[in-house]
mmCIF file of C-alpha atoms and ligand atoms in Angstrom:
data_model
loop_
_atom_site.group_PDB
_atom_site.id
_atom_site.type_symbol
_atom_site.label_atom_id
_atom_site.label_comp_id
_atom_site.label_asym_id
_atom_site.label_seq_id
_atom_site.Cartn_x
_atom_site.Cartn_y
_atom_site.Cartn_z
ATOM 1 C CA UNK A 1079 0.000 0.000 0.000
ATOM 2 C CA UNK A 1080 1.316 3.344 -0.977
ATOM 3 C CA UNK A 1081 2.359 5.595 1.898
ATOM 4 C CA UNK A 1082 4.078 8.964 1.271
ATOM 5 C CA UNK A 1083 6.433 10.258 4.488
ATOM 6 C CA UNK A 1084 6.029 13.748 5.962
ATOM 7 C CA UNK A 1085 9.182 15.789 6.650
ATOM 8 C CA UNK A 1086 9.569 14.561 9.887
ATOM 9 C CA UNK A 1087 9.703 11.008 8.767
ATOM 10 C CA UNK A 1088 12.494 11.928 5.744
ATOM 11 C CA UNK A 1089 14.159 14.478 8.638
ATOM 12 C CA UNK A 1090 14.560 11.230 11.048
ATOM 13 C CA UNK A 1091 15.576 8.780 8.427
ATOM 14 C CA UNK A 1092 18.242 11.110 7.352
ATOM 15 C CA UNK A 1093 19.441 11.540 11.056
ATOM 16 C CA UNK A 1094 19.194 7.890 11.926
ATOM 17 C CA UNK A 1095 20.947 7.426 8.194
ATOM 18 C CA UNK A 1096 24.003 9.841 9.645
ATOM 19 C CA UNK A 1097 24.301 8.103 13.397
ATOM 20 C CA UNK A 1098 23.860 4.404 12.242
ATOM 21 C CA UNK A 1099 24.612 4.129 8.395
ATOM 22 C CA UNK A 1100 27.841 1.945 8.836
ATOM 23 C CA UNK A 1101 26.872 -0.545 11.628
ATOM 24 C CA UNK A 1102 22.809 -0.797 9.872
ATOM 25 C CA UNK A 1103 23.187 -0.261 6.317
ATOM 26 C CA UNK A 1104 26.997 -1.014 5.028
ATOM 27 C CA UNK A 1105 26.973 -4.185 6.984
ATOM 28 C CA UNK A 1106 23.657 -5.586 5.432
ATOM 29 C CA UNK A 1107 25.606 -4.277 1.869
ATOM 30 C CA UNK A 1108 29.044 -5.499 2.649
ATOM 31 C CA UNK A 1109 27.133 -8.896 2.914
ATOM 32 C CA UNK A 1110 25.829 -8.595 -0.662
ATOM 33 C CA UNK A 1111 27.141 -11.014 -2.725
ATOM 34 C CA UNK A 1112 28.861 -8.127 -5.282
ATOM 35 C CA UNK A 1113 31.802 -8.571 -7.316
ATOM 36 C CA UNK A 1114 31.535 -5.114 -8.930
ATOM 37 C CA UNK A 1115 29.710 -5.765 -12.056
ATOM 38 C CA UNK A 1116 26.598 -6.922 -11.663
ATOM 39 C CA UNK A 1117 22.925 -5.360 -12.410
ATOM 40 C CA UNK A 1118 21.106 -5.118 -9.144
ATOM 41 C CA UNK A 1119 17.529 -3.736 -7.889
ATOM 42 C CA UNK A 1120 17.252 -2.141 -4.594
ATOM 43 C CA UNK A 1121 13.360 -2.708 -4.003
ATOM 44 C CA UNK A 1122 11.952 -0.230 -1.569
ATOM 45 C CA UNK A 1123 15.261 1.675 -1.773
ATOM 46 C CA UNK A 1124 14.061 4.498 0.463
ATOM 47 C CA UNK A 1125 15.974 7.245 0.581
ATOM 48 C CA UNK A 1126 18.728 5.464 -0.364
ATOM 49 C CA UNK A 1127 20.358 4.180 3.061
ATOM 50 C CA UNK A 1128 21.957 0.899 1.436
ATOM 51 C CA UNK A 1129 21.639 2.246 -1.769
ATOM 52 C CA UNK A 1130 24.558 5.074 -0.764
ATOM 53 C CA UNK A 1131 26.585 1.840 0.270
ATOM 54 C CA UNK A 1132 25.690 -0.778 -2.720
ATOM 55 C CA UNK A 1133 26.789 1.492 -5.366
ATOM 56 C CA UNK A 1134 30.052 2.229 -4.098
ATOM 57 C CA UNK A 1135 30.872 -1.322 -4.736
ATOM 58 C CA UNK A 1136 29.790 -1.459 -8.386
ATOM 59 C CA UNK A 1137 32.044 0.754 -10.479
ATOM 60 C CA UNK A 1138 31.398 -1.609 -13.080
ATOM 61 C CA UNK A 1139 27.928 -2.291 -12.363
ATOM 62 C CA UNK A 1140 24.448 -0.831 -12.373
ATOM 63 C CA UNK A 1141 21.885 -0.259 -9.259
ATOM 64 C CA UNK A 1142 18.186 0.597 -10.071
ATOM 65 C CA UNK A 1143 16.426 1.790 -6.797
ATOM 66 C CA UNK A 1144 12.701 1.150 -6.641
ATOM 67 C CA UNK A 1145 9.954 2.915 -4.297
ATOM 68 C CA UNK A 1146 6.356 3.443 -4.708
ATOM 69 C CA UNK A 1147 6.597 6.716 -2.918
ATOM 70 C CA UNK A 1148 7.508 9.139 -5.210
ATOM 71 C CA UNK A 1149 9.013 11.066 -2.048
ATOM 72 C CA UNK A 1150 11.430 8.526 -0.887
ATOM 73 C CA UNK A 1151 12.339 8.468 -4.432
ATOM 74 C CA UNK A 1152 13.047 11.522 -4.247
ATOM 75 C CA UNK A 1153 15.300 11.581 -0.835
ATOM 76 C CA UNK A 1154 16.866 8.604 -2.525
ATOM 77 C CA UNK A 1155 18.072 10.620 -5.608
ATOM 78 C CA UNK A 1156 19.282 13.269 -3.112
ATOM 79 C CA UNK A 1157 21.760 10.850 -1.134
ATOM 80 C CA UNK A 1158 22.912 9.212 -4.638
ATOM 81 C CA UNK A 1159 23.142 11.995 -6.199
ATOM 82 C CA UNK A 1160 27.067 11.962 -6.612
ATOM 83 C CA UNK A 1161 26.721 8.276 -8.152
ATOM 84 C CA UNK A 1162 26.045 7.876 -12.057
ATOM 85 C CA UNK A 1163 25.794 4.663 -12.236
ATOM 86 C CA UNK A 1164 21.695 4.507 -10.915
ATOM 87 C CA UNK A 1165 18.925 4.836 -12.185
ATOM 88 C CA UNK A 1166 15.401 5.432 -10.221
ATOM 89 C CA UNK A 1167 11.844 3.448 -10.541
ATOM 90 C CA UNK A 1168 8.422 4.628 -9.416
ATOM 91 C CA UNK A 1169 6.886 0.951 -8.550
ATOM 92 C CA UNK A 1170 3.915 0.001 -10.503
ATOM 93 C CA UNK A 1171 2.860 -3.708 -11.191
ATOM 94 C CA UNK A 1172 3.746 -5.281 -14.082
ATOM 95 C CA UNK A 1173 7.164 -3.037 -14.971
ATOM 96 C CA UNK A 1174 10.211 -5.216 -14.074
ATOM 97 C CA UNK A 1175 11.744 -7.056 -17.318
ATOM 98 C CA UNK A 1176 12.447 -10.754 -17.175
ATOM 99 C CA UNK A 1177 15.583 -12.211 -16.050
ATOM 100 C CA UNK A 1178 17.620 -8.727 -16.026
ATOM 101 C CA UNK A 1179 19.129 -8.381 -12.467
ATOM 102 C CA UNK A 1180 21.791 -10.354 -10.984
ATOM 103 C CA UNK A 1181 20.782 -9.703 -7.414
ATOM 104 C CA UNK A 1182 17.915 -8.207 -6.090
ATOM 105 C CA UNK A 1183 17.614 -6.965 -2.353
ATOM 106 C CA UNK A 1184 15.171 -5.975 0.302
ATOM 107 C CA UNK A 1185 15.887 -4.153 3.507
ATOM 108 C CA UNK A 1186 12.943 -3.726 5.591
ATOM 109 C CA UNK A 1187 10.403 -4.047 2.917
ATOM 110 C CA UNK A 1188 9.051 -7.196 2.663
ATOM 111 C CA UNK A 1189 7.405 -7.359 6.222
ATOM 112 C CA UNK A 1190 5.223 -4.031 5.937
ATOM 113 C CA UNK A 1191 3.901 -5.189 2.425
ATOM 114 C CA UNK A 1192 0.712 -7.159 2.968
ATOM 115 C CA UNK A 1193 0.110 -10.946 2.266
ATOM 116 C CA UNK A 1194 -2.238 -10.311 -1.160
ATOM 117 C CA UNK A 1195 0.783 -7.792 -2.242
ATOM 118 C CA UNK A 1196 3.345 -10.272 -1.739
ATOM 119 C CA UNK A 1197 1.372 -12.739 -3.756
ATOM 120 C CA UNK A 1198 2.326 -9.896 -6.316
ATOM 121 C CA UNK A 1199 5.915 -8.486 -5.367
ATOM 122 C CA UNK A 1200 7.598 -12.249 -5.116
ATOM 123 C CA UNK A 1201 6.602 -13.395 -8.191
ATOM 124 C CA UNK A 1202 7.543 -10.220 -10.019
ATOM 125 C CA UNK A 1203 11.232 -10.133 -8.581
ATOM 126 C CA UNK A 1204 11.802 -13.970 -9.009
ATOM 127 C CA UNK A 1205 10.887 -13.633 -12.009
ATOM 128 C CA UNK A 1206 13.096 -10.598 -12.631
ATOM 129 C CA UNK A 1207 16.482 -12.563 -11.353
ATOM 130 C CA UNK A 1208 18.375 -14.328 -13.986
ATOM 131 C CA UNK A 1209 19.483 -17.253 -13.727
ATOM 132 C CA UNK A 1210 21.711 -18.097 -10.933
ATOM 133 C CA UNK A 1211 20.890 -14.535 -9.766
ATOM 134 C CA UNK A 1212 20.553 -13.970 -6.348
ATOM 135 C CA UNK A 1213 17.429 -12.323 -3.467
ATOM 136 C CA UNK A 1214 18.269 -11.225 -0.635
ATOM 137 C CA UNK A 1215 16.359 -9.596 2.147
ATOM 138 C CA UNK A 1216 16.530 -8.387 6.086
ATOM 139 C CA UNK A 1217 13.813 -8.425 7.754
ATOM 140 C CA UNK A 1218 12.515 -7.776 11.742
ATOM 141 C CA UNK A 1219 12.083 -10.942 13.124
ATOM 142 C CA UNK A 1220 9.191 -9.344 15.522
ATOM 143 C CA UNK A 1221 5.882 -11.341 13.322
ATOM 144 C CA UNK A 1222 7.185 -14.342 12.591
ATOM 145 C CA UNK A 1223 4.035 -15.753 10.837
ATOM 146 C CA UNK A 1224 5.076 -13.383 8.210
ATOM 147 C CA UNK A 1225 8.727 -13.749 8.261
ATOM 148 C CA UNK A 1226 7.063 -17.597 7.450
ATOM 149 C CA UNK A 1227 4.853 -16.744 4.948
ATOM 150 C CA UNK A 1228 7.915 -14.725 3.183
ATOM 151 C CA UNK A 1229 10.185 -17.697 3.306
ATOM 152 C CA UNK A 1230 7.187 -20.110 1.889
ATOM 153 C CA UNK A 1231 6.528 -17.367 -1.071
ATOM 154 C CA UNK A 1232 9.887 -17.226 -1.998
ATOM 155 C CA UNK A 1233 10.468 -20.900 -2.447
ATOM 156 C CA UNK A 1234 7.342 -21.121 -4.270
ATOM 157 C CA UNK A 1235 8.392 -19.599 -6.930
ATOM 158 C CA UNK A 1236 11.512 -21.619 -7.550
ATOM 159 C CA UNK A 1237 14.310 -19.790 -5.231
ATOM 160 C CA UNK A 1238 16.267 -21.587 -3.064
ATOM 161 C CA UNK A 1239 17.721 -20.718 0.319
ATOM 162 C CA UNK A 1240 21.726 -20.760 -0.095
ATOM 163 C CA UNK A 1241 22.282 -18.649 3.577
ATOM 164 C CA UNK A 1242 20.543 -17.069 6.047
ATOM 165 C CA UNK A 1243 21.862 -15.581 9.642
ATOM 166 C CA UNK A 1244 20.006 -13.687 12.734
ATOM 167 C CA UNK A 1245 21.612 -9.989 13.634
ATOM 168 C CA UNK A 1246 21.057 -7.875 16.013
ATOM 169 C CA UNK A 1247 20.599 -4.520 14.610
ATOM 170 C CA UNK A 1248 21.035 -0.877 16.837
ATOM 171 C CA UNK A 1249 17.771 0.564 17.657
ATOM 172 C CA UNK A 1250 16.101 -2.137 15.449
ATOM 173 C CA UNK A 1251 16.576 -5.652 17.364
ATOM 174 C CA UNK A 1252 16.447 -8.418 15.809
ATOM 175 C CA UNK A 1253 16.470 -9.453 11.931
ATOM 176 C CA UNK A 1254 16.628 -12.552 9.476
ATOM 177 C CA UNK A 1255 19.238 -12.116 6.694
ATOM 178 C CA UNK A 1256 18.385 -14.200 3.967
ATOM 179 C CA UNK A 1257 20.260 -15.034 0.858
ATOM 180 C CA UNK A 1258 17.946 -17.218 -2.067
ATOM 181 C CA UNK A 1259 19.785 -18.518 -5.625
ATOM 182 C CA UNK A 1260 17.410 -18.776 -8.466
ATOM 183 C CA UNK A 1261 18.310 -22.189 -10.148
HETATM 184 C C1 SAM B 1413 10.939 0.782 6.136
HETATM 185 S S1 SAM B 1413 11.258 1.512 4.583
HETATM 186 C C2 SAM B 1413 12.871 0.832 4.228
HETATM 187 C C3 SAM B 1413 13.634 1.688 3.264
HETATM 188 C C4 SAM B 1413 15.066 1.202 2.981
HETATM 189 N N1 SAM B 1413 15.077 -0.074 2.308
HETATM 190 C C5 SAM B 1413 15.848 1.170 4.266
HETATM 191 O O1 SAM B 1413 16.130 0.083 4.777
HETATM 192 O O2 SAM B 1413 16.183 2.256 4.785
HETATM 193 C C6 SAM B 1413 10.198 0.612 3.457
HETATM 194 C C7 SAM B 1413 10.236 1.186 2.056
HETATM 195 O O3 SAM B 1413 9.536 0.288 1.187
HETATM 196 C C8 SAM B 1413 8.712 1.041 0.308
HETATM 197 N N2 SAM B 1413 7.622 0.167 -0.150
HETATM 198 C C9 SAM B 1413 6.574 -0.305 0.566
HETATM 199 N N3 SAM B 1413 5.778 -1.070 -0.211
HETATM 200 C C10 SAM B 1413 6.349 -1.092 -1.438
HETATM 201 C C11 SAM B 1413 6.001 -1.722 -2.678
HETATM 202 N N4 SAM B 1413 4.908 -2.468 -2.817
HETATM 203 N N5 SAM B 1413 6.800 -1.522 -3.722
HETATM 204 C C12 SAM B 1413 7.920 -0.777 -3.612
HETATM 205 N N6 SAM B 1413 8.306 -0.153 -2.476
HETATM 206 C C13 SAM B 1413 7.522 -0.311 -1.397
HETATM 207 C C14 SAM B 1413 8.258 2.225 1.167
HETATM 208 O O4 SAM B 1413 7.800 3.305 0.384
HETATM 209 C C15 SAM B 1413 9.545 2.536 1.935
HETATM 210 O O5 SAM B 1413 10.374 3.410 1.235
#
């Protein structure tokens, strides 16, 4: 469901963004698997808190980050705005090409999108991987029911779980990392 943030919301994100980047958002990206080259979707980018760390390790590569808030869009374009090698989606359903992206990630997205949505979203970004591309996502392990329902969704449509790990995050608690190959 769409939601657009007030300034407050964008004002605290970019604080939080400033205090906790390295510890919340590099060390989800540091554990993309990235070798520099690849074509990767950031889905539900934001404004752009693992995006600003993702592209930094694809000089060769290319990141698309994807929002259906046209606001957090447009924070995102503001943080990445010394990067050239991004481009910028407003979500709408169908849009994503088959088998483009080598790895697709979620941070924080997948749990606040509801079950009919998912039914959607999975299908779309499985079916956007190519093969042997890679999904990841992090996600609060507080409703476990839907961290389930997530996990169940994602093997349905032909990924399988290569990795997964529990972290504790600052201010956040904790989260499922989990890493899916498309075979
Ligand atoms: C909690 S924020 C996380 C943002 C960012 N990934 C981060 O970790 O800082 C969730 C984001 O997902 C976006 N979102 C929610 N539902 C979506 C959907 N169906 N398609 C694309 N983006 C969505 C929201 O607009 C919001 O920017």
């Amino acid at each position: 469901m769409k939601c657009e943030p007030n300034r407050l919301e964008i004002f605290l994100t970019r604080l939080a963004f400033l205090i906790c980047g390295r510890c919340v958002y590099q060390s989800f990206a540091d554990h993309l698997p990235l070798e520099g080259w690849e074509n990767v979707l950031d889905f539900g980018c934001g404004m752009g808190t693992v995006a600003y760390y993702a592209a930094k390790k694809l000089p060769h590569g290319h990141l698309t980050c994807l929002d259906i808030s046209e606001r957090w869009l447009n924070a995102c374009r503001k943080t990445l705005r010394n990067h050239g090698n991004i481009s910028y989606l407003l979500w709408e359903f169908p849009m994503l090409d088959d088998e483009c992206f080598d790895v697709v990630y979620c941070h924080f997205v997948l749990h606040d999108i509801s079950d009919s949505e998912l039914e959607i979203v999975l299908p779309e970004l499985a079916g956007s991987l190519k093969s042997q591309g890679v999904l990841v996502f992090r996600e609060p392990l507080t409703d476990t029911n839907k961290i389930s329902f997530i996990k169940r969704l994602t093997e349905q449509n032909k990924l399988f779980p290569i990795d997964s790990r529990i972290t504790d995050i600052p201010m956040m608690g904790n989260s499922l990392e989990c890493i899916y190959i498309k075979q």
